[in-house]
Amino acid sequence: MDNPRDDRYRRVKATSRAMTQKVLACRGGEEFLNAAGWRKVALDYEGYYRCEDTVPITTLRCAEDVLRKNLQLCREKTERHERAKTKEKDDAARQKEEARRAIEEDKTRRREAEERKRAAKAAAS
């Protein structure tokens, strides 16, 4: 955005890792690029996305703003998902601990009941 007329900043390799994993892998990624004025072209026998020279800087700034807002929404959604997963794990661990404790208490009660039985039997004999 700082050098809108510099060609280096107006093109991105279509096969670059960032482009394939972060933009094109997203539903509507290529359509968004096209709406923002980026077109797929071949330069030196390689595929690139190139921003047209006629695209107003305001359009690019608007696209940048949309991306920034959506990125924030994605981060918030990811954080909510991670918190939910952590809560689920914590709940499962707590339930497991409660079950373990209940089993131990049951074993203790049974042992004590068995000891009382033996003691009563021994006293009766």
PDB file of C-alpha atoms in Angstrom:
ATOM      1  CA  MET A   1       0.000   0.000   0.000  1.00  0.00           C
ATOM      2  CA  ASP A   2       2.930   2.323   0.582  1.00  0.00           C
ATOM      3  CA  ASN A   3       4.191   1.940  -3.007  1.00  0.00           C
ATOM      4  CA  PRO A   4       1.076   1.317  -5.086  1.00  0.00           C
ATOM      5  CA  ARG A   5       2.812   1.895  -8.415  1.00  0.00           C
ATOM      6  CA  ASP A   6       5.795  -0.403  -7.729  1.00  0.00           C
ATOM      7  CA  ASP A   7       5.214  -3.593  -9.746  1.00  0.00           C
ATOM      8  CA  ARG A   8       6.875  -5.745  -7.062  1.00  0.00           C
ATOM      9  CA  TYR A   9       3.979  -4.959  -4.743  1.00  0.00           C
ATOM     10  CA  ARG A  10       1.327  -5.459  -7.397  1.00  0.00           C
ATOM     11  CA  ARG A  11       1.949  -9.148  -8.063  1.00  0.00           C
ATOM     12  CA  VAL A  12       2.084 -12.394  -6.131  1.00  0.00           C
ATOM     13  CA  LYS A  13       3.043 -15.838  -7.386  1.00  0.00           C
ATOM     14  CA  ALA A  14      -0.080 -17.946  -7.735  1.00  0.00           C
ATOM     15  CA  THR A  15       1.837 -20.961  -6.411  1.00  0.00           C
ATOM     16  CA  SER A  16       3.322 -19.238  -3.382  1.00  0.00           C
ATOM     17  CA  ARG A  17       2.652 -20.927  -0.081  1.00  0.00           C
ATOM     18  CA  ALA A  18       0.871 -17.885   1.354  1.00  0.00           C
ATOM     19  CA  MET A  19      -1.360 -17.562  -1.699  1.00  0.00           C
ATOM     20  CA  THR A  20      -2.305 -21.236  -1.902  1.00  0.00           C
ATOM     21  CA  GLN A  21      -2.761 -21.884   1.820  1.00  0.00           C
ATOM     22  CA  LYS A  22      -4.067 -18.558   3.074  1.00  0.00           C
ATOM     23  CA  VAL A  23      -6.058 -17.117   0.184  1.00  0.00           C
ATOM     24  CA  LEU A  24      -6.961 -19.677  -2.446  1.00  0.00           C
ATOM     25  CA  ALA A  25      -7.726 -22.371   0.133  1.00  0.00           C
ATOM     26  CA  CYS A  26     -10.421 -20.139   1.621  1.00  0.00           C
ATOM     27  CA  ARG A  27     -13.919 -20.298   0.240  1.00  0.00           C
ATOM     28  CA  GLY A  28     -14.334 -17.200  -1.919  1.00  0.00           C
ATOM     29  CA  GLY A  29     -10.617 -16.326  -1.791  1.00  0.00           C
ATOM     30  CA  GLU A  30     -10.097 -16.114  -5.535  1.00  0.00           C
ATOM     31  CA  GLU A  31     -13.395 -14.270  -6.003  1.00  0.00           C
ATOM     32  CA  PHE A  32     -12.304 -11.740  -3.366  1.00  0.00           C
ATOM     33  CA  LEU A  33      -9.016 -11.188  -5.207  1.00  0.00           C
ATOM     34  CA  ASN A  34     -10.894 -10.617  -8.441  1.00  0.00           C
ATOM     35  CA  ALA A  35     -13.299  -8.177  -6.773  1.00  0.00           C
ATOM     36  CA  ALA A  36     -10.315  -6.267  -5.368  1.00  0.00           C
ATOM     37  CA  GLY A  37      -8.822  -5.925  -8.850  1.00  0.00           C
ATOM     38  CA  TRP A  38      -6.338  -8.812  -8.895  1.00  0.00           C
ATOM     39  CA  ARG A  39      -6.203 -10.909 -12.052  1.00  0.00           C
ATOM     40  CA  LYS A  40      -4.427 -14.160 -12.814  1.00  0.00           C
ATOM     41  CA  VAL A  41      -1.718 -13.623 -15.426  1.00  0.00           C
ATOM     42  CA  ALA A  42       1.281 -15.467 -16.829  1.00  0.00           C
ATOM     43  CA  LEU A  43       4.655 -13.750 -16.531  1.00  0.00           C
ATOM     44  CA  ASP A  44       7.847 -15.530 -17.573  1.00  0.00           C
ATOM     45  CA  TYR A  45       5.902 -18.807 -17.907  1.00  0.00           C
ATOM     46  CA  GLU A  46       4.683 -18.638 -14.303  1.00  0.00           C
ATOM     47  CA  GLY A  47       1.250 -17.886 -12.926  1.00  0.00           C
ATOM     48  CA  TYR A  48       0.813 -14.712 -10.898  1.00  0.00           C
ATOM     49  CA  TYR A  49      -1.966 -12.671  -9.432  1.00  0.00           C
ATOM     50  CA  ARG A  50      -1.438  -9.088 -10.510  1.00  0.00           C
ATOM     51  CA  CYS A  51      -3.294  -6.031  -9.324  1.00  0.00           C
ATOM     52  CA  GLU A  52      -4.427  -3.934 -12.258  1.00  0.00           C
ATOM     53  CA  ASP A  53      -2.902  -0.469 -12.523  1.00  0.00           C
ATOM     54  CA  THR A  54      -6.365   1.041 -12.901  1.00  0.00           C
ATOM     55  CA  VAL A  55      -7.581  -0.128  -9.484  1.00  0.00           C
ATOM     56  CA  PRO A  56      -7.997   2.916  -7.250  1.00  0.00           C
ATOM     57  CA  ILE A  57      -5.977   2.919  -4.047  1.00  0.00           C
ATOM     58  CA  THR A  58      -9.254   3.382  -2.153  1.00  0.00           C
ATOM     59  CA  THR A  59     -10.432   0.000  -3.455  1.00  0.00           C
ATOM     60  CA  LEU A  60      -7.229  -1.610  -2.267  1.00  0.00           C
ATOM     61  CA  ARG A  61      -7.507   0.073   1.134  1.00  0.00           C
ATOM     62  CA  CYS A  62     -11.129  -1.074   1.403  1.00  0.00           C
ATOM     63  CA  ALA A  63     -10.098  -4.657   0.537  1.00  0.00           C
ATOM     64  CA  GLU A  64      -7.326  -4.457   3.126  1.00  0.00           C
ATOM     65  CA  ASP A  65      -9.844  -3.258   5.723  1.00  0.00           C
ATOM     66  CA  VAL A  66     -12.264  -6.088   4.889  1.00  0.00           C
ATOM     67  CA  LEU A  67      -9.464  -8.632   5.193  1.00  0.00           C
ATOM     68  CA  ARG A  68      -8.256  -7.162   8.481  1.00  0.00           C
ATOM     69  CA  LYS A  69     -11.778  -7.276   9.961  1.00  0.00           C
ATOM     70  CA  ASN A  70     -12.374 -10.828   8.750  1.00  0.00           C
ATOM     71  CA  LEU A  71      -9.017 -11.925  10.100  1.00  0.00           C
ATOM     72  CA  GLN A  72      -9.998 -10.525  13.505  1.00  0.00           C
ATOM     73  CA  LEU A  73     -13.327 -12.367  13.328  1.00  0.00           C
ATOM     74  CA  CYS A  74     -11.503 -15.587  12.437  1.00  0.00           C
ATOM     75  CA  ARG A  75      -9.114 -15.142  15.351  1.00  0.00           C
ATOM     76  CA  GLU A  76     -12.013 -14.543  17.738  1.00  0.00           C
ATOM     77  CA  LYS A  77     -13.826 -17.610  16.432  1.00  0.00           C
ATOM     78  CA  THR A  78     -10.673 -19.699  16.824  1.00  0.00           C
ATOM     79  CA  GLU A  79     -10.182 -18.426  20.373  1.00  0.00           C
ATOM     80  CA  ARG A  80     -13.803 -19.282  21.252  1.00  0.00           C
ATOM     81  CA  HIS A  81     -13.349 -22.742  19.761  1.00  0.00           C
ATOM     82  CA  GLU A  82     -10.112 -23.288  21.697  1.00  0.00           C
ATOM     83  CA  ARG A  83     -11.745 -22.120  24.942  1.00  0.00           C
ATOM     84  CA  ALA A  84     -14.649 -24.507  24.336  1.00  0.00           C
ATOM     85  CA  LYS A  85     -12.257 -27.399  23.676  1.00  0.00           C
ATOM     86  CA  THR A  86     -10.279 -26.574  26.815  1.00  0.00           C
ATOM     87  CA  LYS A  87     -13.494 -26.416  28.843  1.00  0.00           C
ATOM     88  CA  GLU A  88     -14.584 -29.787  27.438  1.00  0.00           C
ATOM     89  CA  LYS A  89     -11.227 -31.322  28.367  1.00  0.00           C
ATOM     90  CA  ASP A  90     -11.363 -29.779  31.842  1.00  0.00           C
ATOM     91  CA  ASP A  91     -14.932 -31.028  32.329  1.00  0.00           C
ATOM     92  CA  ALA A  92     -13.960 -34.527  31.180  1.00  0.00           C
ATOM     93  CA  ALA A  93     -10.938 -34.545  33.521  1.00  0.00           C
ATOM     94  CA  ARG A  94     -13.109 -33.356  36.415  1.00  0.00           C
ATOM     95  CA  GLN A  95     -15.726 -36.047  35.700  1.00  0.00           C
ATOM     96  CA  LYS A  96     -12.998 -38.665  35.487  1.00  0.00           C
ATOM     97  CA  GLU A  97     -11.568 -37.530  38.830  1.00  0.00           C
ATOM     98  CA  GLU A  98     -15.033 -37.558  40.425  1.00  0.00           C
ATOM     99  CA  ALA A  99     -15.623 -41.085  39.117  1.00  0.00           C
ATOM    100  CA  ARG A 100     -12.221 -42.226  40.427  1.00  0.00           C
ATOM    101  CA  ARG A 101     -12.980 -40.674  43.817  1.00  0.00           C
ATOM    102  CA  ALA A 102     -16.440 -42.329  43.904  1.00  0.00           C
ATOM    103  CA  ILE A 103     -14.859 -45.702  43.094  1.00  0.00           C
ATOM    104  CA  GLU A 104     -12.305 -45.261  45.883  1.00  0.00           C
ATOM    105  CA  GLU A 105     -15.052 -44.278  48.360  1.00  0.00           C
ATOM    106  CA  ASP A 106     -17.098 -47.308  47.295  1.00  0.00           C
ATOM    107  CA  LYS A 107     -14.081 -49.594  47.789  1.00  0.00           C
ATOM    108  CA  THR A 108     -13.518 -48.109  51.242  1.00  0.00           C
ATOM    109  CA  ARG A 109     -17.196 -48.568  52.214  1.00  0.00           C
ATOM    110  CA  ARG A 110     -17.168 -52.175  50.982  1.00  0.00           C
ATOM    111  CA  ARG A 111     -13.931 -52.891  52.823  1.00  0.00           C
ATOM    112  CA  GLU A 112     -15.337 -51.394  56.029  1.00  0.00           C
ATOM    113  CA  ALA A 113     -18.598 -53.341  55.626  1.00  0.00           C
ATOM    114  CA  GLU A 114     -16.622 -56.554  55.066  1.00  0.00           C
ATOM    115  CA  GLU A 115     -14.511 -55.844  58.149  1.00  0.00           C
ATOM    116  CA  ARG A 116     -17.666 -55.239  60.235  1.00  0.00           C
ATOM    117  CA  LYS A 117     -19.098 -58.525  58.952  1.00  0.00           C
ATOM    118  CA  ARG A 118     -15.939 -60.380  59.921  1.00  0.00           C
ATOM    119  CA  ALA A 119     -15.865 -58.681  63.294  1.00  0.00           C
ATOM    120  CA  ALA A 120     -19.542 -59.559  63.925  1.00  0.00           C
ATOM    121  CA  LYS A 121     -18.917 -63.132  62.793  1.00  0.00           C
ATOM    122  CA  ALA A 122     -15.866 -63.404  65.049  1.00  0.00           C
ATOM    123  CA  ALA A 123     -17.818 -61.962  68.000  1.00  0.00           C
ATOM    124  CA  ALA A 124     -20.680 -64.416  67.366  1.00  0.00           C
ATOM    125  CA  SER A 125     -18.350 -67.406  67.409  1.00  0.00           C
TER     126      SER A 125
END
